[in-house]
Amino acid sequence: MSKRTDGARRAARIEHALKCPVCGNPIRVEEDGRLLCRDHHSFDFAKQGYVNVLTRPAGGHYNKELFEARRRIMLDSGLYAPFHEAAAEWIRQMPVSDSRPAVVADIGCGEGTHLHRILEKLGGLNVAGAGLDIAKEGVQLAARDFQSAVWLVGDLAQSPFSDGSIHAILNILSPSNYDEFTRMLAPGGRLIKVVPGAGYLRELREALYTDERRTYSNEDTIGLFDRHFRRTETVPLRYSVRLERSQLEDLVRMTPLSWSPDPEAVNRFLDRESAEITVELDLLVGEPRD
Ligand SMILES: [Zn+2]
């Protein structure tokens, strides 16, 4: 089966959760490998197996190299493994129906490893994954390597998900749109938002910066979450991972922190065999306030 056909078949499993991003009508997955609404808006699956539902072109700060660095470090280092286990554990606790698969949507999925790994841990549950990101370079990598989910290039502000259709929203180190999250969530559904803690990648921040970027506070982000969602649980994750030199290089490449560091500081940071790197993440779990 071609990746295009395969991608369309996976989308057919979550057809009930999809709508046309242009007119909002329900959308069907056609056998020829495209999404089609009754007003004839149509979106073709690409040969890599993803579908682009953007209604206008998007510019972005991300590039392929960043996504590839992120991919390598996630697959090789276990940097986020405890987080994947915690997120899967949360989803496993949620009630799922026996009929239609419950949809787990990763909003801002990037190159897809987080969602893929979490879905792997949910094997046996009647769930289907969908990853949405505005950066085509990320979604292409996801579709190339992971046949575990439906991969969509799209804009969260004009999303292809229908009202009340999503069982769990993952929003991992990525911007939020709480109105859209509220609209998309199914009754009893949960938002699982992951925010960095103050010590997240501390060693990297301290090595690369001398200014206020050395420290980080997640207070504003959490405050915004709490204004829109009622928090039902907070899972703090604190651990460290030893990274080899090549992984440290990827770490520098993969993070937006690296957009403008002093090259000398980068060289000093990389001039070592390995380093212990701190991971501090907070999982905020919540339901819409209204
Ligand atoms: Zn339409």
PDB file of N, CA and C in Angstrom, residues 46-133:
ATOM      1  N   ALA A  46      -0.449  13.902   0.683  1.00  0.00           N
ATOM      2  CA  ALA A  46       0.832  13.940  -0.028  1.00  0.00           C
ATOM      3  C   ALA A  46       1.384  12.517  -0.126  1.00  0.00           C
ATOM      4  N   LYS A  47       2.351  12.317  -1.012  1.00  0.00           N
ATOM      5  CA  LYS A  47       2.880  10.961  -1.202  1.00  0.00           C
ATOM      6  C   LYS A  47       3.547  10.434   0.071  1.00  0.00           C
ATOM      7  N   GLN A  48       3.985  11.350   0.962  1.00  0.00           N
ATOM      8  CA  GLN A  48       4.577  10.895   2.230  1.00  0.00           C
ATOM      9  C   GLN A  48       3.521  10.423   3.232  1.00  0.00           C
ATOM     10  N   GLY A  49       2.233  10.687   2.942  1.00  0.00           N
ATOM     11  CA  GLY A  49       1.193  10.156   3.815  1.00  0.00           C
ATOM     12  C   GLY A  49       0.580  11.158   4.785  1.00  0.00           C
ATOM     13  N   TYR A  50       0.934  12.436   4.658  1.00  0.00           N
ATOM     14  CA  TYR A  50       0.294  13.459   5.498  1.00  0.00           C
ATOM     15  C   TYR A  50      -0.661  14.280   4.633  1.00  0.00           C
ATOM     16  N   VAL A  51      -1.492  15.104   5.271  1.00  0.00           N
ATOM     17  CA  VAL A  51      -2.376  15.970   4.484  1.00  0.00           C
ATOM     18  C   VAL A  51      -2.228  17.414   4.971  1.00  0.00           C
ATOM     19  N   ASN A  52      -2.130  18.314   4.014  1.00  0.00           N
ATOM     20  CA  ASN A  52      -1.974  19.736   4.327  1.00  0.00           C
ATOM     21  C   ASN A  52      -3.353  20.404   4.244  1.00  0.00           C
ATOM     22  N   VAL A  53      -3.840  20.889   5.391  1.00  0.00           N
ATOM     23  CA  VAL A  53      -5.163  21.524   5.408  1.00  0.00           C
ATOM     24  C   VAL A  53      -5.068  23.033   5.668  1.00  0.00           C
ATOM     25  N   LEU A  54      -3.875  23.576   5.459  1.00  0.00           N
ATOM     26  CA  LEU A  54      -3.732  25.028   5.622  1.00  0.00           C
ATOM     27  C   LEU A  54      -4.578  25.735   4.573  1.00  0.00           C
ATOM     28  N   THR A  55      -5.257  26.793   4.999  1.00  0.00           N
ATOM     29  CA  THR A  55      -6.068  27.534   4.040  1.00  0.00           C
ATOM     30  C   THR A  55      -5.284  28.705   3.455  1.00  0.00           C
ATOM     31  N   ARG A  56      -4.135  28.989   4.055  1.00  0.00           N
ATOM     32  CA  ARG A  56      -3.236  29.981   3.453  1.00  0.00           C
ATOM     33  C   ARG A  56      -1.813  29.595   3.836  1.00  0.00           C
ATOM     34  N   PRO A  57      -0.824  30.015   3.028  1.00  0.00           N
ATOM     35  CA  PRO A  57       0.549  29.592   3.316  1.00  0.00           C
ATOM     36  C   PRO A  57       1.012  30.143   4.655  1.00  0.00           C
ATOM     37  N   ALA A  58       1.829  29.363   5.355  1.00  0.00           N
ATOM     38  CA  ALA A  58       2.329  29.797   6.657  1.00  0.00           C
ATOM     39  C   ALA A  58       3.835  29.971   6.600  1.00  0.00           C
ATOM     40  N   GLY A  59       4.327  31.025   7.204  1.00  0.00           N
ATOM     41  CA  GLY A  59       5.767  31.174   7.367  1.00  0.00           C
ATOM     42  C   GLY A  59       6.127  30.701   8.749  1.00  0.00           C
ATOM     43  N   GLY A  60       7.334  30.212   8.947  1.00  0.00           N
ATOM     44  CA  GLY A  60       7.696  29.748  10.288  1.00  0.00           C
ATOM     45  C   GLY A  60       9.161  29.954  10.569  1.00  0.00           C
ATOM     46  N   HIS A  61       9.530  29.817  11.853  1.00  0.00           N
ATOM     47  CA  HIS A  61      10.922  29.975  12.256  1.00  0.00           C
ATOM     48  C   HIS A  61      11.669  28.655  12.175  1.00  0.00           C
ATOM     49  N   TYR A  62      10.925  27.569  12.009  1.00  0.00           N
ATOM     50  CA  TYR A  62      11.547  26.262  12.122  1.00  0.00           C
ATOM     51  C   TYR A  62      12.128  25.811  10.800  1.00  0.00           C
ATOM     52  N   ASN A  63      13.064  24.903  10.885  1.00  0.00           N
ATOM     53  CA  ASN A  63      13.592  24.333   9.657  1.00  0.00           C
ATOM     54  C   ASN A  63      13.856  22.857   9.866  1.00  0.00           C
ATOM     55  N   LYS A  64      14.170  22.203   8.763  1.00  0.00           N
ATOM     56  CA  LYS A  64      14.340  20.763   8.771  1.00  0.00           C
ATOM     57  C   LYS A  64      15.453  20.331   9.711  1.00  0.00           C
ATOM     58  N   GLU A  65      16.537  21.097   9.732  1.00  0.00           N
ATOM     59  CA  GLU A  65      17.692  20.708  10.563  1.00  0.00           C
ATOM     60  C   GLU A  65      17.299  20.649  12.038  1.00  0.00           C
ATOM     61  N   LEU A  66      16.507  21.632  12.463  1.00  0.00           N
ATOM     62  CA  LEU A  66      16.052  21.655  13.855  1.00  0.00           C
ATOM     63  C   LEU A  66      15.217  20.420  14.172  1.00  0.00           C
ATOM     64  N   PHE A  67      14.293  20.084  13.269  1.00  0.00           N
ATOM     65  CA  PHE A  67      13.432  18.917  13.518  1.00  0.00           C
ATOM     66  C   PHE A  67      14.245  17.627  13.504  1.00  0.00           C
ATOM     67  N   GLU A  68      15.250  17.549  12.624  1.00  0.00           N
ATOM     68  CA  GLU A  68      16.059  16.330  12.572  1.00  0.00           C
ATOM     69  C   GLU A  68      16.906  16.175  13.832  1.00  0.00           C
ATOM     70  N   ALA A  69      17.440  17.299  14.340  1.00  0.00           N
ATOM     71  CA  ALA A  69      18.214  17.255  15.589  1.00  0.00           C
ATOM     72  C   ALA A  69      17.313  16.801  16.736  1.00  0.00           C
ATOM     73  N   ARG A  70      16.121  17.336  16.771  1.00  0.00           N
ATOM     74  CA  ARG A  70      15.165  16.994  17.813  1.00  0.00           C
ATOM     75  C   ARG A  70      14.813  15.501  17.749  1.00  0.00           C
ATOM     76  N   ARG A  71      14.595  15.032  16.525  1.00  0.00           N
ATOM     77  CA  ARG A  71      14.274  13.627  16.298  1.00  0.00           C
ATOM     78  C   ARG A  71      15.384  12.716  16.817  1.00  0.00           C
ATOM     79  N   ARG A  72      16.646  13.015  16.422  1.00  0.00           N
ATOM     80  CA  ARG A  72      17.773  12.147  16.814  1.00  0.00           C
ATOM     81  C   ARG A  72      17.886  12.070  18.327  1.00  0.00           C
ATOM     82  N   ILE A  73      17.813  13.217  18.966  1.00  0.00           N
ATOM     83  CA  ILE A  73      18.029  13.222  20.411  1.00  0.00           C
ATOM     84  C   ILE A  73      16.884  12.506  21.119  1.00  0.00           C
ATOM     85  N   MET A  74      15.668  12.628  20.608  1.00  0.00           N
ATOM     86  CA  MET A  74      14.539  11.979  21.274  1.00  0.00           C
ATOM     87  C   MET A  74      14.610  10.471  21.126  1.00  0.00           C
ATOM     88  N   LEU A  75      15.049   9.997  19.954  1.00  0.00           N
ATOM     89  CA  LEU A  75      15.078   8.554  19.744  1.00  0.00           C
ATOM     90  C   LEU A  75      16.269   7.908  20.454  1.00  0.00           C
ATOM     91  N   ASP A  76      17.393   8.633  20.561  1.00  0.00           N
ATOM     92  CA  ASP A  76      18.618   8.007  21.081  1.00  0.00           C
ATOM     93  C   ASP A  76      18.841   8.172  22.570  1.00  0.00           C
ATOM     94  N   SER A  77      18.392   9.281  23.135  1.00  0.00           N
ATOM     95  CA  SER A  77      18.888   9.632  24.468  1.00  0.00           C
ATOM     96  C   SER A  77      17.928   9.314  25.604  1.00  0.00           C
ATOM     97  N   GLY A  78      16.676   9.090  25.320  1.00  0.00           N
ATOM     98  CA  GLY A  78      15.730   8.907  26.421  1.00  0.00           C
ATOM     99  C   GLY A  78      15.425  10.202  27.160  1.00  0.00           C
ATOM    100  N   LEU A  79      15.778  11.335  26.543  1.00  0.00           N
ATOM    101  CA  LEU A  79      15.603  12.636  27.204  1.00  0.00           C
ATOM    102  C   LEU A  79      14.168  12.857  27.687  1.00  0.00           C
ATOM    103  N   TYR A  80      13.192  12.348  26.918  1.00  0.00           N
ATOM    104  CA  TYR A  80      11.794  12.586  27.287  1.00  0.00           C
ATOM    105  C   TYR A  80      11.044  11.310  27.681  1.00  0.00           C
ATOM    106  N   ALA A  81      11.775  10.190  27.832  1.00  0.00           N
ATOM    107  CA  ALA A  81      11.101   8.915  28.089  1.00  0.00           C
ATOM    108  C   ALA A  81      10.205   8.944  29.342  1.00  0.00           C
ATOM    109  N   PRO A  82      10.678   9.489  30.464  1.00  0.00           N
ATOM    110  CA  PRO A  82       9.784   9.526  31.637  1.00  0.00           C
ATOM    111  C   PRO A  82       8.524  10.350  31.393  1.00  0.00           C
ATOM    112  N   PHE A  83       8.646  11.383  30.593  1.00  0.00           N
ATOM    113  CA  PHE A  83       7.467  12.185  30.256  1.00  0.00           C
ATOM    114  C   PHE A  83       6.484  11.369  29.404  1.00  0.00           C
ATOM    115  N   HIS A  84       6.990  10.620  28.420  1.00  0.00           N
ATOM    116  CA  HIS A  84       6.093   9.821  27.569  1.00  0.00           C
ATOM    117  C   HIS A  84       5.318   8.812  28.419  1.00  0.00           C
ATOM    118  N   GLU A  85       5.998   8.214  29.382  1.00  0.00           N
ATOM    119  CA  GLU A  85       5.344   7.243  30.258  1.00  0.00           C
ATOM    120  C   GLU A  85       4.256   7.926  31.085  1.00  0.00           C
ATOM    121  N   ALA A  86       4.563   9.105  31.629  1.00  0.00           N
ATOM    122  CA  ALA A  86       3.590   9.816  32.478  1.00  0.00           C
ATOM    123  C   ALA A  86       2.359  10.238  31.670  1.00  0.00           C
ATOM    124  N   ALA A  87       2.582  10.729  30.460  1.00  0.00           N
ATOM    125  CA  ALA A  87       1.447  11.170  29.636  1.00  0.00           C
ATOM    126  C   ALA A  87       0.569   9.975  29.259  1.00  0.00           C
ATOM    127  N   ALA A  88       1.207   8.852  28.892  1.00  0.00           N
ATOM    128  CA  ALA A  88       0.444   7.659  28.524  1.00  0.00           C
ATOM    129  C   ALA A  88      -0.345   7.149  29.722  1.00  0.00           C
ATOM    130  N   GLU A  89       0.270   7.198  30.879  1.00  0.00           N
ATOM    131  CA  GLU A  89      -0.394   6.754  32.102  1.00  0.00           C
ATOM    132  C   GLU A  89      -1.675   7.567  32.325  1.00  0.00           C
ATOM    133  N   TRP A  90      -1.591   8.852  32.065  1.00  0.00           N
ATOM    134  CA  TRP A  90      -2.755   9.719  32.253  1.00  0.00           C
ATOM    135  C   TRP A  90      -3.880   9.359  31.288  1.00  0.00           C
ATOM    136  N   ILE A  91      -3.500   9.134  30.045  1.00  0.00           N
ATOM    137  CA  ILE A  91      -4.520   8.813  29.031  1.00  0.00           C
ATOM    138  C   ILE A  91      -5.144   7.444  29.318  1.00  0.00           C
ATOM    139  N   ARG A  92      -4.317   6.489  29.781  1.00  0.00           N
ATOM    140  CA  ARG A  92      -4.844   5.160  30.118  1.00  0.00           C
ATOM    141  C   ARG A  92      -5.932   5.210  31.184  1.00  0.00           C
ATOM    142  N   GLN A  93      -5.821   6.198  32.083  1.00  0.00           N
ATOM    143  CA  GLN A  93      -6.809   6.301  33.171  1.00  0.00           C
ATOM    144  C   GLN A  93      -8.161   6.831  32.701  1.00  0.00           C
ATOM    145  N   MET A  94      -8.176   7.439  31.498  1.00  0.00           N
ATOM    146  CA  MET A  94      -9.421   8.065  31.047  1.00  0.00           C
ATOM    147  C   MET A  94     -10.353   7.003  30.474  1.00  0.00           C
ATOM    148  N   PRO A  95     -11.669   7.156  30.695  1.00  0.00           N
ATOM    149  CA  PRO A  95     -12.597   6.171  30.123  1.00  0.00           C
ATOM    150  C   PRO A  95     -12.644   6.294  28.601  1.00  0.00           C
ATOM    151  N   VAL A  96     -12.575   5.168  27.886  1.00  0.00           N
ATOM    152  CA  VAL A  96     -12.742   5.192  26.426  1.00  0.00           C
ATOM    153  C   VAL A  96     -13.903   4.270  26.045  1.00  0.00           C
ATOM    154  N   SER A  97     -14.564   4.631  24.935  1.00  0.00           N
ATOM    155  CA  SER A  97     -15.706   3.815  24.531  1.00  0.00           C
ATOM    156  C   SER A  97     -15.224   2.633  23.703  1.00  0.00           C
ATOM    157  N   ASP A  98     -16.106   1.663  23.500  1.00  0.00           N
ATOM    158  CA  ASP A  98     -15.727   0.471  22.744  1.00  0.00           C
ATOM    159  C   ASP A  98     -15.951   0.651  21.248  1.00  0.00           C
ATOM    160  N   SER A  99     -16.816   1.607  20.891  1.00  0.00           N
ATOM    161  CA  SER A  99     -17.171   1.723  19.474  1.00  0.00           C
ATOM    162  C   SER A  99     -16.118   2.508  18.691  1.00  0.00           C
ATOM    163  N   ARG A 100     -16.302   3.814  18.554  1.00  0.00           N
ATOM    164  CA  ARG A 100     -15.349   4.596  17.782  1.00  0.00           C
ATOM    165  C   ARG A 100     -14.064   4.788  18.585  1.00  0.00           C
ATOM    166  N   PRO A 101     -12.910   4.829  17.901  1.00  0.00           N
ATOM    167  CA  PRO A 101     -11.679   5.069  18.653  1.00  0.00           C
ATOM    168  C   PRO A 101     -11.676   6.468  19.278  1.00  0.00           C
ATOM    169  N   ALA A 102     -11.170   6.562  20.489  1.00  0.00           N
ATOM    170  CA  ALA A 102     -10.988   7.866  21.123  1.00  0.00           C
ATOM    171  C   ALA A 102      -9.790   8.544  20.462  1.00  0.00           C
ATOM    172  N   VAL A 103      -9.947   9.828  20.139  1.00  0.00           N
ATOM    173  CA  VAL A 103      -8.879  10.528  19.422  1.00  0.00           C
ATOM    174  C   VAL A 103      -7.976  11.276  20.393  1.00  0.00           C
ATOM    175  N   VAL A 104      -6.676  10.990  20.270  1.00  0.00           N
ATOM    176  CA  VAL A 104      -5.652  11.716  21.014  1.00  0.00           C
ATOM    177  C   VAL A 104      -4.963  12.632  20.016  1.00  0.00           C
ATOM    178  N   ALA A 105      -5.111  13.937  20.203  1.00  0.00           N
ATOM    179  CA  ALA A 105      -4.551  14.888  19.235  1.00  0.00           C
ATOM    180  C   ALA A 105      -3.382  15.641  19.858  1.00  0.00           C
ATOM    181  N   ASP A 106      -2.237  15.605  19.174  1.00  0.00           N
ATOM    182  CA  ASP A 106      -1.079  16.383  19.609  1.00  0.00           C
ATOM    183  C   ASP A 106      -1.066  17.669  18.793  1.00  0.00           C
ATOM    184  N   ILE A 107      -1.335  18.775  19.484  1.00  0.00           N
ATOM    185  CA  ILE A 107      -1.425  20.066  18.801  1.00  0.00           C
ATOM    186  C   ILE A 107      -0.080  20.778  18.937  1.00  0.00           C
ATOM    187  N   GLY A 108       0.596  20.930  17.799  1.00  0.00           N
ATOM    188  CA  GLY A 108       1.976  21.415  17.804  1.00  0.00           C
ATOM    189  C   GLY A 108       2.910  20.220  17.896  1.00  0.00           C
ATOM    190  N   CYS A 109       2.635  19.211  17.044  1.00  0.00           N
ATOM    191  CA  CYS A 109       3.307  17.905  17.171  1.00  0.00           C
ATOM    192  C   CYS A 109       4.734  17.910  16.652  1.00  0.00           C
ATOM    193  N   GLY A 110       5.146  18.957  15.930  1.00  0.00           N
ATOM    194  CA  GLY A 110       6.510  18.979  15.385  1.00  0.00           C
ATOM    195  C   GLY A 110       6.786  17.757  14.537  1.00  0.00           C
ATOM    196  N   GLU A 111       7.939  17.099  14.799  1.00  0.00           N
ATOM    197  CA  GLU A 111       8.293  15.929  13.977  1.00  0.00           C
ATOM    198  C   GLU A 111       7.689  14.640  14.513  1.00  0.00           C
ATOM    199  N   GLY A 112       6.804  14.719  15.488  1.00  0.00           N
ATOM    200  CA  GLY A 112       5.931  13.600  15.803  1.00  0.00           C
ATOM    201  C   GLY A 112       6.395  12.570  16.819  1.00  0.00           C
ATOM    202  N   THR A 113       7.638  12.671  17.291  1.00  0.00           N
ATOM    203  CA  THR A 113       8.131  11.596  18.168  1.00  0.00           C
ATOM    204  C   THR A 113       7.351  11.502  19.480  1.00  0.00           C
ATOM    205  N   HIS A 114       6.998  12.644  20.067  1.00  0.00           N
ATOM    206  CA  HIS A 114       6.251  12.582  21.337  1.00  0.00           C
ATOM    207  C   HIS A 114       4.965  11.778  21.161  1.00  0.00           C
ATOM    208  N   LEU A 115       4.165  12.145  20.156  1.00  0.00           N
ATOM    209  CA  LEU A 115       2.888  11.453  19.963  1.00  0.00           C
ATOM    210  C   LEU A 115       3.111   9.974  19.643  1.00  0.00           C
ATOM    211  N   HIS A 116       4.080   9.712  18.768  1.00  0.00           N
ATOM    212  CA  HIS A 116       4.353   8.326  18.375  1.00  0.00           C
ATOM    213  C   HIS A 116       4.706   7.471  19.600  1.00  0.00           C
ATOM    214  N   ARG A 117       5.595   7.993  20.432  1.00  0.00           N
ATOM    215  CA  ARG A 117       6.027   7.231  21.605  1.00  0.00           C
ATOM    216  C   ARG A 117       4.869   7.023  22.590  1.00  0.00           C
ATOM    217  N   ILE A 118       4.052   8.038  22.762  1.00  0.00           N
ATOM    218  CA  ILE A 118       2.921   7.929  23.698  1.00  0.00           C
ATOM    219  C   ILE A 118       1.910   6.910  23.160  1.00  0.00           C
ATOM    220  N   LEU A 119       1.644   6.930  21.853  1.00  0.00           N
ATOM    221  CA  LEU A 119       0.707   5.965  21.256  1.00  0.00           C
ATOM    222  C   LEU A 119       1.233   4.537  21.403  1.00  0.00           C
ATOM    223  N   GLU A 120       2.552   4.363  21.230  1.00  0.00           N
ATOM    224  CA  GLU A 120       3.147   3.032  21.416  1.00  0.00           C
ATOM    225  C   GLU A 120       2.815   2.463  22.784  1.00  0.00           C
ATOM    226  N   LYS A 121       2.838   3.351  23.777  1.00  0.00           N
ATOM    227  CA  LYS A 121       2.584   2.906  25.153  1.00  0.00           C
ATOM    228  C   LYS A 121       1.101   2.661  25.417  1.00  0.00           C
ATOM    229  N   LEU A 122       0.245   3.093  24.485  1.00  0.00           N
ATOM    230  CA  LEU A 122      -1.200   2.902  24.659  1.00  0.00           C
ATOM    231  C   LEU A 122      -1.704   1.693  23.885  1.00  0.00           C
ATOM    232  N   GLY A 123      -0.781   0.891  23.368  1.00  0.00           N
ATOM    233  CA  GLY A 123      -1.152  -0.279  22.565  1.00  0.00           C
ATOM    234  C   GLY A 123      -2.255  -1.077  23.244  1.00  0.00           C
ATOM    235  N   GLY A 124      -3.273  -1.472  22.472  1.00  0.00           N
ATOM    236  CA  GLY A 124      -4.357  -2.259  23.060  1.00  0.00           C
ATOM    237  C   GLY A 124      -5.575  -1.409  23.396  1.00  0.00           C
ATOM    238  N   LEU A 125      -5.373  -0.125  23.660  1.00  0.00           N
ATOM    239  CA  LEU A 125      -6.523   0.760  23.904  1.00  0.00           C
ATOM    240  C   LEU A 125      -7.141   1.159  22.558  1.00  0.00           C
ATOM    241  N   ASN A 126      -8.439   1.399  22.571  1.00  0.00           N
ATOM    242  CA  ASN A 126      -9.117   1.809  21.341  1.00  0.00           C
ATOM    243  C   ASN A 126      -8.934   3.315  21.119  1.00  0.00           C
ATOM    244  N   VAL A 127      -7.684   3.707  20.793  1.00  0.00           N
ATOM    245  CA  VAL A 127      -7.395   5.115  20.546  1.00  0.00           C
ATOM    246  C   VAL A 127      -6.784   5.290  19.156  1.00  0.00           C
ATOM    247  N   ALA A 128      -6.963   6.481  18.600  1.00  0.00           N
ATOM    248  CA  ALA A 128      -6.336   6.846  17.326  1.00  0.00           C
ATOM    249  C   ALA A 128      -5.653   8.187  17.520  1.00  0.00           C
ATOM    250  N   GLY A 129      -4.468   8.339  16.970  1.00  0.00           N
ATOM    251  CA  GLY A 129      -3.702   9.567  17.158  1.00  0.00           C
ATOM    252  C   GLY A 129      -3.796  10.481  15.964  1.00  0.00           C
ATOM    253  N   ALA A 130      -3.748  11.787  16.239  1.00  0.00           N
ATOM    254  CA  ALA A 130      -3.672  12.794  15.178  1.00  0.00           C
ATOM    255  C   ALA A 130      -2.665  13.848  15.610  1.00  0.00           C
ATOM    256  N   GLY A 131      -1.744  14.165  14.724  1.00  0.00           N
ATOM    257  CA  GLY A 131      -0.752  15.204  15.018  1.00  0.00           C
ATOM    258  C   GLY A 131      -0.935  16.371  14.073  1.00  0.00           C
ATOM    259  N   LEU A 132      -0.999  17.571  14.635  1.00  0.00           N
ATOM    260  CA  LEU A 132      -1.184  18.789  13.825  1.00  0.00           C
ATOM    261  C   LEU A 132      -0.037  19.746  14.099  1.00  0.00           C
ATOM    262  N   ASP A 133       0.551  20.273  13.042  1.00  0.00           N
ATOM    263  CA  ASP A 133       1.560  21.317  13.213  1.00  0.00           C
ATOM    264  C   ASP A 133       1.527  22.210  11.990  1.00  0.00           C
TER     265      ASP A 133
END
